[in-house]
mmCIF file of C-alpha atoms and ligand atoms in Angstrom:
data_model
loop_
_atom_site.group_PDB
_atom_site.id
_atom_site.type_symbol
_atom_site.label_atom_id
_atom_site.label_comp_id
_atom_site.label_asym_id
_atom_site.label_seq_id
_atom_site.Cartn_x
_atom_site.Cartn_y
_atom_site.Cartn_z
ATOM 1 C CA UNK A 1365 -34.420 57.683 29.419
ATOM 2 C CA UNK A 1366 -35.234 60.707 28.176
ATOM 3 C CA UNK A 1367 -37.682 61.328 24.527
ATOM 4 C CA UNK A 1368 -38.494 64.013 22.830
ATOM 5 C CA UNK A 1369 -42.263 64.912 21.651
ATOM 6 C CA UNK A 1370 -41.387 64.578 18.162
ATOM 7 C CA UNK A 1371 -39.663 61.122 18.391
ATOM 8 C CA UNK A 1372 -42.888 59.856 20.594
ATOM 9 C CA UNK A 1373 -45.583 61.221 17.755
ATOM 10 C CA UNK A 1374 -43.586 59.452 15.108
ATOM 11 C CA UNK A 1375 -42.657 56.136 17.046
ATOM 12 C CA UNK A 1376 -46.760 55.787 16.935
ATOM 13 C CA UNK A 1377 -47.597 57.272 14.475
ATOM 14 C CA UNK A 1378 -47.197 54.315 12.011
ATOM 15 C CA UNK A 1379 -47.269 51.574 14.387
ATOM 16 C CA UNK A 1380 -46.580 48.770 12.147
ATOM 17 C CA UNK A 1381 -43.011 50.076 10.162
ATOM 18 C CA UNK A 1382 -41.257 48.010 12.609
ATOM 19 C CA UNK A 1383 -39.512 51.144 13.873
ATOM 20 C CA UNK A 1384 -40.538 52.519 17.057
ATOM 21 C CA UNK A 1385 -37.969 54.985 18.974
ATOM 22 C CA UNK A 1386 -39.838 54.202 22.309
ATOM 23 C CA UNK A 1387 -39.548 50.515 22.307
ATOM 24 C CA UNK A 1388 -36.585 50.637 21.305
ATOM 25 C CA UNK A 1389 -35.297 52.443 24.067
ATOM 26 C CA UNK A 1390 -38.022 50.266 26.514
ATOM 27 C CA UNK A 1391 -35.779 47.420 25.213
ATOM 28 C CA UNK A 1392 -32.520 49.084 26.244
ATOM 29 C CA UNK A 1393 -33.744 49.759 29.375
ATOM 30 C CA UNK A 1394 -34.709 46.320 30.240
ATOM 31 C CA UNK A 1395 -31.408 44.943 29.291
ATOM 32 C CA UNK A 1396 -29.938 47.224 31.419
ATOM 33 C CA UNK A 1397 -32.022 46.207 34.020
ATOM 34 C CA UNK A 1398 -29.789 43.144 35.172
ATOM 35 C CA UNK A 1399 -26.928 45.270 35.669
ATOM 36 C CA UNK A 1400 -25.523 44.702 32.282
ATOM 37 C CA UNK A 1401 -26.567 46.419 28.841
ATOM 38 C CA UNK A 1402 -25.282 43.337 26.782
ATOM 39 C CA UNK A 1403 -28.796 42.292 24.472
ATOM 40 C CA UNK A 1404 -29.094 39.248 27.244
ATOM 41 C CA UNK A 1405 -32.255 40.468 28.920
ATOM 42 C CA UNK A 1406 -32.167 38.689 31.855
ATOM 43 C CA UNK A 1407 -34.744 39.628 33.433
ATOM 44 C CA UNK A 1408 -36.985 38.228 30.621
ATOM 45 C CA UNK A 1409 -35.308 34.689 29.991
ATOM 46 C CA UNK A 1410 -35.283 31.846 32.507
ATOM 47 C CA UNK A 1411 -31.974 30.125 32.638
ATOM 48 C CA UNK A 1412 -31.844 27.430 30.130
ATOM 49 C CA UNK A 1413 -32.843 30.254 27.748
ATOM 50 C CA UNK A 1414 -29.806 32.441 28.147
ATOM 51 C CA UNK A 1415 -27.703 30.344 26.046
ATOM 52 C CA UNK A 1416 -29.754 29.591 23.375
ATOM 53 C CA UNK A 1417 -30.795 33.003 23.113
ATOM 54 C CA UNK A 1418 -27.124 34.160 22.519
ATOM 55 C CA UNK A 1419 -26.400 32.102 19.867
ATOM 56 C CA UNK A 1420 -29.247 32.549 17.863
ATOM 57 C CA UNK A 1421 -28.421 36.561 18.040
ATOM 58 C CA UNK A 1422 -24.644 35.968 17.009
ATOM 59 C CA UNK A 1423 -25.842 33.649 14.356
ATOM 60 C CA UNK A 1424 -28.416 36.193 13.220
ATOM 61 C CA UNK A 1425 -26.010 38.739 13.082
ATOM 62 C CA UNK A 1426 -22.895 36.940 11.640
ATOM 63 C CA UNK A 1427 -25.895 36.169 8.676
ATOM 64 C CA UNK A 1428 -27.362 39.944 8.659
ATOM 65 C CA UNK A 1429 -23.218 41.264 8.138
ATOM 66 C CA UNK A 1430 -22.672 38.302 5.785
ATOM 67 C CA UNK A 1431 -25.487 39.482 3.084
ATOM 68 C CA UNK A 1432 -25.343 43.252 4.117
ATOM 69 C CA UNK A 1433 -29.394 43.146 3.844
ATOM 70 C CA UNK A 1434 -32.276 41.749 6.026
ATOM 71 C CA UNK A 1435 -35.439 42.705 7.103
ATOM 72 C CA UNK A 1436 -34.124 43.183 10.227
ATOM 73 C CA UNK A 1437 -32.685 46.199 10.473
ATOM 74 C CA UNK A 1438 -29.178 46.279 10.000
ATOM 75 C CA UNK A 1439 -28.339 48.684 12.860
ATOM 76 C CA UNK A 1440 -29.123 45.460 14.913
ATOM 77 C CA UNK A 1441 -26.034 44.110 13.167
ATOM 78 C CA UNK A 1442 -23.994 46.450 15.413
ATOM 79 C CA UNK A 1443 -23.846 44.427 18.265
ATOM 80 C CA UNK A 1444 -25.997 42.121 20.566
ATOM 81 C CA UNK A 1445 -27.082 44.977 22.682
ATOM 82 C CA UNK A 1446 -28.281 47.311 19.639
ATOM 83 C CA UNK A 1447 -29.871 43.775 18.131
ATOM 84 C CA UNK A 1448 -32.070 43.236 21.298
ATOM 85 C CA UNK A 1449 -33.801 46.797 20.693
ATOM 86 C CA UNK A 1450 -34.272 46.639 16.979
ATOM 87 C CA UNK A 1451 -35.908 43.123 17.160
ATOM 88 C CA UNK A 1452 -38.119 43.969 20.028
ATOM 89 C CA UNK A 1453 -39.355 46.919 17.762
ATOM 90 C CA UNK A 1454 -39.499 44.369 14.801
ATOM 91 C CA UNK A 1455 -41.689 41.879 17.540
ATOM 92 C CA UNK A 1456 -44.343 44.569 18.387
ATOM 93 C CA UNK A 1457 -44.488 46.270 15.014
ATOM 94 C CA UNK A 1458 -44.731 43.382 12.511
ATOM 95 C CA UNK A 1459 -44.764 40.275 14.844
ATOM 96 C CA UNK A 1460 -46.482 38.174 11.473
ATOM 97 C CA UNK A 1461 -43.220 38.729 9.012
ATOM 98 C CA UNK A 1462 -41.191 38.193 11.767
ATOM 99 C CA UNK A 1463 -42.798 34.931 12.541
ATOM 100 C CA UNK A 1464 -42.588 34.097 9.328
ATOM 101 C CA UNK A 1465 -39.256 34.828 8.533
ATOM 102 C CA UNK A 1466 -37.861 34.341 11.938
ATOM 103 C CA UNK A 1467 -39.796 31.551 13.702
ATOM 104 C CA UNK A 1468 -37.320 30.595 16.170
ATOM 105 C CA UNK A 1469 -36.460 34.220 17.327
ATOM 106 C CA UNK A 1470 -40.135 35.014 17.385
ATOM 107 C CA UNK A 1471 -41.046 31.986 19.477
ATOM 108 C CA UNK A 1472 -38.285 33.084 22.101
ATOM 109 C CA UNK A 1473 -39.167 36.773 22.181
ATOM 110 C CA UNK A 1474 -42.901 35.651 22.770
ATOM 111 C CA UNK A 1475 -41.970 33.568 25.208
ATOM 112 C CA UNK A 1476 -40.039 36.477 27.109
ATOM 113 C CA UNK A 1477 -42.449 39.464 26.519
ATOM 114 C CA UNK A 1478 -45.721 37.029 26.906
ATOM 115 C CA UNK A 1479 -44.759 34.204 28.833
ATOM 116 C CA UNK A 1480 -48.481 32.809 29.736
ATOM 117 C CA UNK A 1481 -49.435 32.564 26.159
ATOM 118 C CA UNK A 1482 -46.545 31.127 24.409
ATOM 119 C CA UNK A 1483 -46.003 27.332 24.632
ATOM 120 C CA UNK A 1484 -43.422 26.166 26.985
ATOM 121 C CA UNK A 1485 -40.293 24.171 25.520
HETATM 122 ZN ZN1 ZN B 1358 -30.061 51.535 20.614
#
């Protein structure tokens, strides 16, 4: 992974526009991490979660190309792998309108980037 200066100042330099270059590319590297840069972060989700997880992406995305708007951003639209980094900058930039908009993928990404805190299912 390689950033620039530049794209570090500005991923903190508003830390709460839900776009930050570095996670993003944090996120991508954890994907990749299992061997396979798909948006299933394996790593991160125990094994009853991997299913779940995937369809509540591809239904999340089939919505997000549907409308042609979200809050999400729509570059996550691109594809499950793309979707895994913009909602993990979405989860640590504006985790409260993501809750609120997005309970059940908020509940699973806490649950895989803060696993002692969130509730087990
Ligand atoms: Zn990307």
């Amino acid at each position: 992974m390689i950033l620039s200066k530049s794209s570090l100042r500005a991923s903190f330099s508003n830390p709460v526009d839900g776009e930050n270059t570095v996670l993003h590319e944090f996120a991508h590297l954890i994907d990749k991490a299992d061997g396979a840069t798909d948006g299933i972060p394996e790593y991160l989700l125990s094994k009853p979660q991997v299913l779940p997880w995937i369809s509540l992406v591809r239904e999340t995305i089939n919505e997000m190309r549907a409308r042609g708007h979200s809050d999400i951003d729509l570059y996550g639209a691109t594809n499950e792998t793309e979707f895994f980094a913009v909602i993990t900058e979405y989860f640590f930039e504006q985790p409260g309108k993501l809750k609120e908009h997005h309970p059940e993928l908020f509940s699973m990404l806490e649950q895989m980037f803060h696993p002692q805190a969130a509730p087990k299912n």
